[in-house]
Coordinates of C-alpha atoms in Angstrom, one line a residue:
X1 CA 33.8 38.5 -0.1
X2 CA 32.9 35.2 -1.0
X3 CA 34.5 32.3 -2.9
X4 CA 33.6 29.8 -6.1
X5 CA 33.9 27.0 -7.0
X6 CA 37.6 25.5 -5.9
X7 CA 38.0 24.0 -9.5
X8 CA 35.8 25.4 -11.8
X9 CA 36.3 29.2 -10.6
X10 CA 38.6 29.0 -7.7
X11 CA 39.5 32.5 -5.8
X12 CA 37.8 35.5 -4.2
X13 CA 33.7 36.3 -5.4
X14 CA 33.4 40.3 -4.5
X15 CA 30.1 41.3 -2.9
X16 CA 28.9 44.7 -3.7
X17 CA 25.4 44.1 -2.0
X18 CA 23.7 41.4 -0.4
X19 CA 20.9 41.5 -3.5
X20 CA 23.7 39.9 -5.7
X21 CA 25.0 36.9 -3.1
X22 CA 22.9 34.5 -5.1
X23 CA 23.5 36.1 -8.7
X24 CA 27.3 36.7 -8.7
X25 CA 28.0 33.3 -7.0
X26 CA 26.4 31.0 -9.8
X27 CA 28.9 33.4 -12.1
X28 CA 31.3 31.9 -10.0
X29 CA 29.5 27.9 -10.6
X30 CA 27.8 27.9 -7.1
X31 CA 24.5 27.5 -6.6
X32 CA 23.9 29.3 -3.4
X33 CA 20.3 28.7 -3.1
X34 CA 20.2 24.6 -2.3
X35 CA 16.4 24.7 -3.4
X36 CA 17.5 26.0 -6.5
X37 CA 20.3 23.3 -6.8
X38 CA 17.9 20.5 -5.9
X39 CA 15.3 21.1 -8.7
X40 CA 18.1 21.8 -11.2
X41 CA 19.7 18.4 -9.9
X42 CA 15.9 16.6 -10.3
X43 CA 15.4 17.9 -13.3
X44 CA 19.0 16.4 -14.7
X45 CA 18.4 13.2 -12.9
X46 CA 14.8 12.7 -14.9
X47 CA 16.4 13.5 -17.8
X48 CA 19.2 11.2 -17.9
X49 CA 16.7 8.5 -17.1
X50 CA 14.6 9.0 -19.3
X51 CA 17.9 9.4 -22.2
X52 CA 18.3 5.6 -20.9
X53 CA 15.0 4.9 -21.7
X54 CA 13.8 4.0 -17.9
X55 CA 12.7 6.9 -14.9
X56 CA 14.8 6.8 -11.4
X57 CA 13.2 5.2 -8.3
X58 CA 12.3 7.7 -6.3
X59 CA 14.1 8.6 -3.3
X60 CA 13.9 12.1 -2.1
X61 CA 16.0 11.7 0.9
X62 CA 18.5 10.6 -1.5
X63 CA 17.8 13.8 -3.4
X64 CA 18.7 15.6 -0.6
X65 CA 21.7 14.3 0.3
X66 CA 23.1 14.9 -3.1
X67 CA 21.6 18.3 -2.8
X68 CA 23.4 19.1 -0.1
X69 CA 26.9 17.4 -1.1
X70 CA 27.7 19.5 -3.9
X71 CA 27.6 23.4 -5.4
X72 CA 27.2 22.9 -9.1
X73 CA 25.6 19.6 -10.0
X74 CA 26.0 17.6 -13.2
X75 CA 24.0 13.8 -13.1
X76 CA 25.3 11.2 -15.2
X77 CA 24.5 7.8 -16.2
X78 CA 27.2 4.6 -15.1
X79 CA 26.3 0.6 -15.6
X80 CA 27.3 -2.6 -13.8
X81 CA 27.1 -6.4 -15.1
X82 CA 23.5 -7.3 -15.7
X83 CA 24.8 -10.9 -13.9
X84 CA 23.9 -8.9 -10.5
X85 CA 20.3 -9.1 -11.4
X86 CA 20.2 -12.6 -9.4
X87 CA 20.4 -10.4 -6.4
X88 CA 17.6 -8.9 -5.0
X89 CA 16.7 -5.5 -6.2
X90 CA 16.8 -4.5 -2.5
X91 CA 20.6 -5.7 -2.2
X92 CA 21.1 -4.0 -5.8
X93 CA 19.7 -0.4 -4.7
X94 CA 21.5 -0.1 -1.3
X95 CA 24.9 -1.2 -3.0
X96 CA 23.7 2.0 -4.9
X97 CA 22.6 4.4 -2.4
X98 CA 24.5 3.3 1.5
X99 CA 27.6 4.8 0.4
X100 CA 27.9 5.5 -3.0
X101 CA 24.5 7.9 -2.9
X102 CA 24.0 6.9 -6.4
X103 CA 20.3 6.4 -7.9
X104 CA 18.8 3.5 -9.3
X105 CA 16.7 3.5 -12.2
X106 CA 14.0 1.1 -13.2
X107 CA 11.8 0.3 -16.2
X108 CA 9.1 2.8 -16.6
X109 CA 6.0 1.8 -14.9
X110 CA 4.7 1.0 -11.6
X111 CA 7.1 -2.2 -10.2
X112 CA 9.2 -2.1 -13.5
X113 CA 12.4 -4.2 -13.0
X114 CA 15.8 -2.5 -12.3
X115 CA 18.3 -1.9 -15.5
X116 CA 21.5 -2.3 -15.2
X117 CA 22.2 1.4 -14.9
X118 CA 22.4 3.8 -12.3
X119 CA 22.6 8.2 -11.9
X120 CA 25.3 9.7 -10.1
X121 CA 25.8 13.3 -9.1
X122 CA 29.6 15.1 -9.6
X123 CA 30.2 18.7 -7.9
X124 CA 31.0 20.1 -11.4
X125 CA 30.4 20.2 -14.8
X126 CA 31.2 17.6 -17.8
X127 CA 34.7 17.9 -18.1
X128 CA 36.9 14.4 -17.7
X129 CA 33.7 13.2 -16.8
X130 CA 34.3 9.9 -18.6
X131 CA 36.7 9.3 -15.9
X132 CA 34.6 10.0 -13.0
X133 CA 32.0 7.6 -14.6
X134 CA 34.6 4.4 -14.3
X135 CA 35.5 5.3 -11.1
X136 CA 32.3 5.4 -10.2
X137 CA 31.2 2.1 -11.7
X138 CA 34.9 0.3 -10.8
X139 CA 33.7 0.9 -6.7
X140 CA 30.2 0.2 -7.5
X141 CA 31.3 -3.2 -8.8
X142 CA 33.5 -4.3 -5.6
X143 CA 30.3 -3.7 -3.6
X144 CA 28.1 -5.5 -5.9
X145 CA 31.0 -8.4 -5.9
X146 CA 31.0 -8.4 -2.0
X147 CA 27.0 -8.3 -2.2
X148 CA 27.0 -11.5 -4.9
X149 CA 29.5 -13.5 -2.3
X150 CA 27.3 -13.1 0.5
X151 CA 24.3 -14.2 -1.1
X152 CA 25.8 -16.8 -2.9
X153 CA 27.3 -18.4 0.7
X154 CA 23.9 -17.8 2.6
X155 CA 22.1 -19.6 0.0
X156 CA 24.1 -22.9 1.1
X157 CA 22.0 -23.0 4.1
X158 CA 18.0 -22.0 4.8
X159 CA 16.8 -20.2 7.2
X160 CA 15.4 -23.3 8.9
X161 CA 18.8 -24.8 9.3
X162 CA 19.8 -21.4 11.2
X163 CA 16.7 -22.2 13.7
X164 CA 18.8 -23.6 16.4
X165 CA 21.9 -21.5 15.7
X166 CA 19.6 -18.5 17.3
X167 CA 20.3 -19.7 21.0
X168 CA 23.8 -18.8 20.2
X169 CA 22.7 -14.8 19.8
X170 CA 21.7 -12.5 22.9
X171 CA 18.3 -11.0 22.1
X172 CA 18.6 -8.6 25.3
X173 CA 20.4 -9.1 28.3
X174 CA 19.0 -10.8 31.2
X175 CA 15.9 -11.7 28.5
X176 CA 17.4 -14.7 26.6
X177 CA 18.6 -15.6 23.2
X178 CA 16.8 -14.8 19.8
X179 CA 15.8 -19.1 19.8
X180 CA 13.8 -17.8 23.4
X181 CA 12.5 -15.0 21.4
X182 CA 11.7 -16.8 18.0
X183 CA 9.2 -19.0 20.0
X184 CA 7.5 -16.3 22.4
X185 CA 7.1 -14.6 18.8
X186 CA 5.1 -18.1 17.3
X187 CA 3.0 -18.2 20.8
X188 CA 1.8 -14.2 20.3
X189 CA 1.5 -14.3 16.7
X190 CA -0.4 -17.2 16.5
X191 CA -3.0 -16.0 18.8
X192 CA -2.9 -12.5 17.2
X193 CA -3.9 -14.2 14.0
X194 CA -6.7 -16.2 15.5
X195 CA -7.7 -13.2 16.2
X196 CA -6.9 -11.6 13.0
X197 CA -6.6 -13.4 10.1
X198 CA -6.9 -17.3 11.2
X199 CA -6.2 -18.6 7.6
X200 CA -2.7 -18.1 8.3
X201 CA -1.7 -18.7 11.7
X202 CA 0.1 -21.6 10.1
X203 CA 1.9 -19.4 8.2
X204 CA 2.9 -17.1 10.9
X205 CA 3.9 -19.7 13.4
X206 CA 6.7 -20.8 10.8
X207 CA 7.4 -17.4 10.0
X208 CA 7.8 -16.3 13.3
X209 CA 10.3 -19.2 14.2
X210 CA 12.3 -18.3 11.2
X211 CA 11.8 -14.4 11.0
X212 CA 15.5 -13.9 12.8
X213 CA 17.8 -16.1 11.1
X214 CA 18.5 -13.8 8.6
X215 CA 20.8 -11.9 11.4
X216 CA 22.9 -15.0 11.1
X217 CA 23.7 -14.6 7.1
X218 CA 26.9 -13.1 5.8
X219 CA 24.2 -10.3 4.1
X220 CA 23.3 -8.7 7.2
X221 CA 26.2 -9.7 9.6
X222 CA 29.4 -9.2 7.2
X223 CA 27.8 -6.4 4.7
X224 CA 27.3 -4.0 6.9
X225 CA 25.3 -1.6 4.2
X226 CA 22.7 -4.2 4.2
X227 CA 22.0 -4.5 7.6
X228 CA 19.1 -2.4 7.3
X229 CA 17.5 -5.4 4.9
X230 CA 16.8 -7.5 7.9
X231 CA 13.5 -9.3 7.3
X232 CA 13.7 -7.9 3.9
X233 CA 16.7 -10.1 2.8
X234 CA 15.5 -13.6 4.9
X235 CA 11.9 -13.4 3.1
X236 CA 14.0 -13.7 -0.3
X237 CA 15.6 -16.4 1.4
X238 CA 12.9 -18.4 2.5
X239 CA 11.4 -18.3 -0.6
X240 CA 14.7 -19.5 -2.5
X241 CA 14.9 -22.3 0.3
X242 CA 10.9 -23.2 -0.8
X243 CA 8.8 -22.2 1.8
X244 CA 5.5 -20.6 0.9
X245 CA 4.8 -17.3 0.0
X246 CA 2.9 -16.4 2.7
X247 CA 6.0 -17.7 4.9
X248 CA 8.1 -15.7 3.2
X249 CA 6.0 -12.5 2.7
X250 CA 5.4 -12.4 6.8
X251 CA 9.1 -12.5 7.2
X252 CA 9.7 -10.0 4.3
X253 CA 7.6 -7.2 6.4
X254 CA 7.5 -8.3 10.2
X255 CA 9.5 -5.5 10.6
X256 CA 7.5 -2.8 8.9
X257 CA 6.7 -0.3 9.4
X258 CA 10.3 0.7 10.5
X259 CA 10.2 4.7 10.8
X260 CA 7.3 6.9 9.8
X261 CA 5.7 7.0 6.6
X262 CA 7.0 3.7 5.7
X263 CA 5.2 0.5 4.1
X264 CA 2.7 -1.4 6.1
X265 CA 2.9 -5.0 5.7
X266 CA 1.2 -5.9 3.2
X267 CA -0.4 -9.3 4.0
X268 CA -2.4 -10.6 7.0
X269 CA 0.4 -13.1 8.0
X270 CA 3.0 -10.0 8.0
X271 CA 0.5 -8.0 9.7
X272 CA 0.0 -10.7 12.4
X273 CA 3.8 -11.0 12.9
X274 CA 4.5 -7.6 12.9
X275 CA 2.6 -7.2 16.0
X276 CA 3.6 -10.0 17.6
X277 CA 7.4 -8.7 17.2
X278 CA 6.9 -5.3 18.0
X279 CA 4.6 -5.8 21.1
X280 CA 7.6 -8.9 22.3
X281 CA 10.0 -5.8 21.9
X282 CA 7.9 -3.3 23.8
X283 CA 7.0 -5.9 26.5
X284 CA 10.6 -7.1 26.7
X285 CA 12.1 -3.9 27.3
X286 CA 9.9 -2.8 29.9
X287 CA 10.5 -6.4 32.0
X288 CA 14.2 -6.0 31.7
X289 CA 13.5 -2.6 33.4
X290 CA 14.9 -0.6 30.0
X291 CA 11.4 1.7 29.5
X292 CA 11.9 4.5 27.1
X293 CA 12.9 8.0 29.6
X294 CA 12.4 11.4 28.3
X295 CA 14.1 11.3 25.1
X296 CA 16.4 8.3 25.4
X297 CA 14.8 5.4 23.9
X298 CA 18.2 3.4 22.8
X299 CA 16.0 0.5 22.2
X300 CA 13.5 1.8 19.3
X301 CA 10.5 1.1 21.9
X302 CA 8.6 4.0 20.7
X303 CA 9.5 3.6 17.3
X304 CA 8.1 -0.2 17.8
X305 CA 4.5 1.1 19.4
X306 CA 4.3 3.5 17.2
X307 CA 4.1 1.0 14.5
X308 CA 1.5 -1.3 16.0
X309 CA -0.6 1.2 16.9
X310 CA -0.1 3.0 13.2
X311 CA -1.0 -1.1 12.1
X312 CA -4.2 -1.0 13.7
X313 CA -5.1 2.2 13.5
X314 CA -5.0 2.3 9.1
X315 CA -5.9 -1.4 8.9
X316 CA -8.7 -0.3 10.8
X317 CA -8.1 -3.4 12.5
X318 CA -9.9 -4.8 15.7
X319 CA -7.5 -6.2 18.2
X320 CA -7.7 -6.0 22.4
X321 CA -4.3 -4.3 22.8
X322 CA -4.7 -4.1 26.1
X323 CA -4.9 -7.9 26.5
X324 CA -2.3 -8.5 23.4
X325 CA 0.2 -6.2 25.9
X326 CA -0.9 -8.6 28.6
X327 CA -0.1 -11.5 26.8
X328 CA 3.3 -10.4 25.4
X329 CA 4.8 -9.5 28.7
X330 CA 3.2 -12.6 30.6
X331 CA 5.9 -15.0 29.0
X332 CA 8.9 -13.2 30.7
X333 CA 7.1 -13.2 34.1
X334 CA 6.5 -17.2 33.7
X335 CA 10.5 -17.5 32.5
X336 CA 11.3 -15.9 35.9
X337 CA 12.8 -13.3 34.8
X338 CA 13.2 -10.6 37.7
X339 CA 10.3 -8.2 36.0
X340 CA 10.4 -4.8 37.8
X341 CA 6.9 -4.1 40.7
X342 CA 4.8 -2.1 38.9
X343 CA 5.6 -2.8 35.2
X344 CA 2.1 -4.3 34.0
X345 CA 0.8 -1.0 34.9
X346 CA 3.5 0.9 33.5
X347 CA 3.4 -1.1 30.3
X348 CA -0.6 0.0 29.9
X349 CA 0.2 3.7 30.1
X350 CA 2.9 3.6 28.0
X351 CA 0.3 2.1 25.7
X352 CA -2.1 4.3 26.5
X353 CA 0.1 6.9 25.5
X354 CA 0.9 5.8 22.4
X355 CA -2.6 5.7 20.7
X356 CA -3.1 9.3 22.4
X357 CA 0.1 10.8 20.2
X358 CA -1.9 8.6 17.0
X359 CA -4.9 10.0 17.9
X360 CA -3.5 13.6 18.4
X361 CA -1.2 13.3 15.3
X362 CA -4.8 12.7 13.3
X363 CA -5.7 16.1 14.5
X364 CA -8.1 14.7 17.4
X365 CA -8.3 17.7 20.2
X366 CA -6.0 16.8 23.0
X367 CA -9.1 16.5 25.5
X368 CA -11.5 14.6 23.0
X369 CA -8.4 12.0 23.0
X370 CA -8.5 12.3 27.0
X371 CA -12.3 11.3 26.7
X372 CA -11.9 8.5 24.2
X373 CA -9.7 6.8 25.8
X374 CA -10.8 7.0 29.3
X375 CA -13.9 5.0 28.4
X376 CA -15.0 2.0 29.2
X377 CA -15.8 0.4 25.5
X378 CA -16.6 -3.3 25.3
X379 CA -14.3 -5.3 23.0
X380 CA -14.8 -9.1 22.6
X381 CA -17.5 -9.4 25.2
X382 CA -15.9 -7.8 27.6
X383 CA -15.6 -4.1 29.4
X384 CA -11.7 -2.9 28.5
X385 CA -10.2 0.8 28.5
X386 CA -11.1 3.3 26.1
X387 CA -7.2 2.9 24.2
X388 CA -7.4 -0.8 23.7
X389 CA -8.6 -0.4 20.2
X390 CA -6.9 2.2 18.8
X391 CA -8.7 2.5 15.6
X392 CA -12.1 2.5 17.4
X393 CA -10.5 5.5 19.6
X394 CA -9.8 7.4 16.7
X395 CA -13.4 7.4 15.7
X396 CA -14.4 8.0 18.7
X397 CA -12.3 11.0 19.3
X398 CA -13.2 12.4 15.6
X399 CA -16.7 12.2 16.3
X400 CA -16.5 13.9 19.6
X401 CA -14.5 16.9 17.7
X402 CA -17.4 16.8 15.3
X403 CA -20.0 17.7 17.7
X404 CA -18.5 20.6 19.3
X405 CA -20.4 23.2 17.7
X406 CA -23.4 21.6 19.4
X407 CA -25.4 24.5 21.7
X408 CA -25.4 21.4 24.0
X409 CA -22.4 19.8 24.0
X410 CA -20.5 21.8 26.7
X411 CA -23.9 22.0 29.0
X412 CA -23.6 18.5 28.8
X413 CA -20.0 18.1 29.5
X414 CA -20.6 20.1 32.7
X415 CA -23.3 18.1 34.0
X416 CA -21.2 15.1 33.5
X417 CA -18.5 16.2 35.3
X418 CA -21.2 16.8 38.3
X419 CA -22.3 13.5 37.6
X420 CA -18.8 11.7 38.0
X421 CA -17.9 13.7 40.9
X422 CA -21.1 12.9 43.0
X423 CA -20.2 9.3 42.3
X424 CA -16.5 9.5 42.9
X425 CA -17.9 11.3 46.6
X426 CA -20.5 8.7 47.3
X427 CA -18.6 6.0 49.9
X428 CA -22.2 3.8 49.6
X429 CA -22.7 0.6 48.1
X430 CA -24.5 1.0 45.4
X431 CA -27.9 -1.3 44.6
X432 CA -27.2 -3.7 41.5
X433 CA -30.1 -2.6 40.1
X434 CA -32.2 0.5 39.9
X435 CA -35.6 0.0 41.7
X436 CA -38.5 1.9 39.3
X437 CA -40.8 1.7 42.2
X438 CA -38.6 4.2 44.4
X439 CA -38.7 6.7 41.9
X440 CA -41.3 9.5 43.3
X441 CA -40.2 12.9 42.0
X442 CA -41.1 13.5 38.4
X443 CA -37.8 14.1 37.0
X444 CA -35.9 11.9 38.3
X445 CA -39.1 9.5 36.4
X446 CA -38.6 11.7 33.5
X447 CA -34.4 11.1 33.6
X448 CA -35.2 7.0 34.0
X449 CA -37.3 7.2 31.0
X450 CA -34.6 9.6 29.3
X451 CA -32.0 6.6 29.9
X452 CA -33.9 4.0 28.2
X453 CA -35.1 5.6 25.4
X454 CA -31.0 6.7 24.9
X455 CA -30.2 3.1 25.3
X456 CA -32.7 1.9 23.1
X457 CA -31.6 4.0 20.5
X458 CA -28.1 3.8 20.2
X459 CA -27.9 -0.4 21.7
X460 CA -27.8 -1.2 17.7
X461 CA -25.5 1.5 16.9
X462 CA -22.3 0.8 19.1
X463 CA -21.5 -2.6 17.4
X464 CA -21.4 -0.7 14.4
X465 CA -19.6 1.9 15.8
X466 CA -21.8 4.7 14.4
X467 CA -20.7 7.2 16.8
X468 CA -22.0 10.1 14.4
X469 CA -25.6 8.5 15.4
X470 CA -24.8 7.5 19.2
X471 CA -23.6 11.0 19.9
X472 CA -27.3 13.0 18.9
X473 CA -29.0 10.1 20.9
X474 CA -26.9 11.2 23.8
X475 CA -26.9 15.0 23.5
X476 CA -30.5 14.6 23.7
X477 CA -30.7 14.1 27.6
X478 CA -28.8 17.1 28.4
X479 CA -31.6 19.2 29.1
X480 CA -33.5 16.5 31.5
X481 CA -29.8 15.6 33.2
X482 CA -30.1 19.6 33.9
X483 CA -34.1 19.4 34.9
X484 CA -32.8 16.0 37.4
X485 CA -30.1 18.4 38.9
X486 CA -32.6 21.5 39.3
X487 CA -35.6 19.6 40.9
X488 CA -33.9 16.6 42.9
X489 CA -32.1 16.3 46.0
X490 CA -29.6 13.5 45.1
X491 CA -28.4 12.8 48.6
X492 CA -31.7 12.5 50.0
X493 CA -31.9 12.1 53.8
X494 CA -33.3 8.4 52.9
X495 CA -31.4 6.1 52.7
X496 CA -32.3 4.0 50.1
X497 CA -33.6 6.9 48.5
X498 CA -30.3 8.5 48.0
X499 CA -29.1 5.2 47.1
X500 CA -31.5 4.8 44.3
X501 CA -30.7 8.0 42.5
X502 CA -27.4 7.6 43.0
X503 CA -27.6 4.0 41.2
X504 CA -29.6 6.2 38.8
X505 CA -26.8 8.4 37.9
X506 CA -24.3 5.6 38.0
X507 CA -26.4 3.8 35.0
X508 CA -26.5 7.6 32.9
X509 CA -22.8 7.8 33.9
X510 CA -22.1 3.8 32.0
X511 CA -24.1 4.7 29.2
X512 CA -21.9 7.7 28.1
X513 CA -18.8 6.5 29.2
X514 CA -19.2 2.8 26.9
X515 CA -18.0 6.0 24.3
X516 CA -16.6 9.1 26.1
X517 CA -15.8 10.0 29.5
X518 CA -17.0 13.4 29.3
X519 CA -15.6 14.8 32.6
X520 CA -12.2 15.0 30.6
X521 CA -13.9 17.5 28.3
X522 CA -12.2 21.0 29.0
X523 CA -14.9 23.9 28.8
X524 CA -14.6 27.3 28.6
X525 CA -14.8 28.8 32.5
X526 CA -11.8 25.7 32.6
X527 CA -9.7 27.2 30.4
X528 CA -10.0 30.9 31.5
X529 CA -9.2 29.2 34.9

């Protein structure tokens, strides 16, 4: 036996057969089946929208929370004082949804304004449902009162009067007060958007100086269903208190993305401040010696990576991370705060880490990403690791993938494995340069002239990252690399003989790995191994 509804049909259901669970319990006004009771509970949300002449902002989480909060759904339409309009639509919506799981509905049309309505869902059907709606809007309007106080009383000071009030707050322990972090955050993002976007590295300075004040209001400190607007809430502030846009749009989204799938920030001043404040978190966990273990990461620090690398990687944005992770820890070092032996390098493989799960989350093999970012790419003039620019590593790895089903890609990706391990045995200083003259034996000739005719053709291509073209370039020498192997003694009993090839297979070595380290390539007598 089963049982209905408790009001609508309350006692005993009888089961004959399991065939009629579903059937004989919606006699009894249960929907069993919840994905039958969420598109019923959709459809009667769009309709009573769309009866109020407007269409529901969507919010499938919401959906499913109201799903799975009731057996037999009935949506229904409540209002509140159009005077709440002064609030944000932000405050407006989670006054709706934090507790009261109710939907809002907006004007139809991309970015139409809220109306002064909202859909709730009852576990029942229509009856005395006139008194469910004023209960419903009698709570909604104590929130929306408690909402229109705090705003109201935050408005009496900006956010640049709350500037100094920031040394009051503990950002971390043992790493200072939100003031301390509010200027490491106008250092980084200011260089970030040098780098990035220097039109507004004005704008992010000012942002980043006022970007935490908001914690200070009465909306985020005393309402505690608006917390999650932080950011959100002291860009509308900083625009009422008359700063510019691009001030207050960098504060709006320095902290997005917050989860995944969420919003990028949608300007180059947010973009540049987002980074800045998620690589100052990452950085400042790690030097108070609180790194992310296993699966505890109380501190969001892999929810913070994940977002700068997601930043870069779909802005397709160029940035040294490597360097940018440098600079964000160096402050705490130079503030002498006791960080932890070890934690520069612990910080780059946490990185490194990081743009792997992008990369492999893109569908990149798992030992394409290996060789991607084990390279040796040269970013701003200079040689960094494969993983400082993620975007660039996801082409990278994506091309790679692409050329699998080459005949003479896994030939290749053996011979470079002998390659790297003759040069990882060879204890010799190698020459600076290769010497043409000492090269007698014709294949070891005929791999020299392989080298430069590879470099030639693909030296225009890796500024333009046009890996599909550098790739065919290099898959080209795989048969003399082979020939080189078959006819030459590499550790020749002369000296500078044995030198010189070496220094010769040190140079065909640099040329692939500026893209891929190919000895991370798994092939198939590896994987039967």
């Amino acid at each position: 036996d089963s049982r209905g509804h408790r009001f609508l049909a309350p006692g005993p259901v009888a089961l004959q057969q399991a065939a009629g669970y579903f059937p004989a319990l919606e006699a009894a006004s249960v929907l069993a089946n919840h994905l039958v009771r969420r598109e019923r509970l959709r459809a009667q949300i769009e309709k009573v929208a769309s009866d109020l002449g407007g269409e529901v902002l969507p919010d499938e989480a919401l959906l499913d929370i109201n799903t799975f909060m009731v057996e037999w759904p009935t949506a229904f339409a409540g209002s509140y004082d159009a005077r709440f309009h002064d609030l944000p639509d932000e405050v407006i919506v989670s006054a709706l949804r934090e507790h009261q799981f109710f939907f809002a509905v907006q004007a139809p049309g991309p970015g139409g304004s809220l109306l002064d309505k909202f859909i709730a869902v009852r576990n029942g059907d229509e009856r005395g449902l006139d008194a469910v709606r004023k209960g419903n809007e009698d709570v909604l309007a104590a929130r929306l009162e408690d909402a229109e106080f705090y705003w109201q009383t935050d408005l009496k000071r900006t956010p640049a009067d709350r500037v100094e009030d920031l040394k009051g707050v503990v950002w971390m322990e043992g790493l200072g007060s939100l003031r301390e972090k509010a200027d490491r955050l106008a250092v980084l993002g200011g260089r970030l958007a040098g780098t990035l976007a220097p039109a507004e590295r004005t704008a992010v300075v000012r942002a980043a100086l006022l970007c935490k004040t908001d914690l200070l209001t009465e909306m985020i400190g005393s309402g505690k269903e608006y917390a999650g607007l932080q950011g959100i809430i002291g860009g509308h502030y900083a625009r009422r208190a008359g700063e510019p846009e691009a001030v207050a749009d960098a504060i709006y989204w320095h902290y997005h993305p917050r989860f995944a799938g969420d919003e990028l920030p949608r300007t180059a001043a947010a973009t540049a401040l987002s980074l800045a404040d998620k690589l100052d978190h990452v950085a400042g966990s790690f030097a108070a010696g609180r790194p992310p273990s296993g699966s505890q990461d109380p501190y969001g620090v892999r929810r913070a990576a994940n977002g700068a690398v997601r930043i870069l990687v779909e802005k397709d944005l160029r940035l040294d991370l490597a360097a940018a992770a440098g600079e964000a820890l160096a402050p705490f070092t130079a503030a002498g705060v006791a960080v932890p032996e070890g934690t520069a390098a612990q910080l780059a493989a946490f990185w490194r880490d990081r743009v792997r799960a992008a990369l492999e989350e893109r569908g990149v093999r798992y030992d394409s990403c290996e060789a991607a970012l084990d390279a040796a790419i040269v970013l701003a003039g200079s040689e960094r690791p494969g993983w400082a620019d993620p975007g660039d590593a996801l082409a990278r790895g994506r091309a790679i993938d692409a050329f699998r089903g080459d005949e003479r890609f896994e030939p290749l990706a053996v011979l470079f494995k002998r390659v790297a391990n003759i040069l990882a045995k060879a204890t010799e200083t190698l020459p600076e340069r290769l010497d043409g003259a000492r090269l007698a034996e014709p294949m070891e000739k005929e791999l020299a002239a392989a080298l430069e005719r590879a470099r030639a053709a693909t030296e225009p291509l890796w500024g333009r990252r046009d890996y599909e073209a550098i790739l065919p370039a290099l898959l080209e020498m795989e048969g003399t690399i082979h020939g080189f192997f078959e006819a030459v003694l590499v550790n020749a009993e002369d000296m500078p003989t044995r030198l010189n090839r070496l220094r010769l297979l040190a140079e065909v070595r640099a040329l692939f790995v500026r893209g891929w380290d190919l000895s991370r390539i798994v092939v198939e007598g590896e994987r039967a191994q």
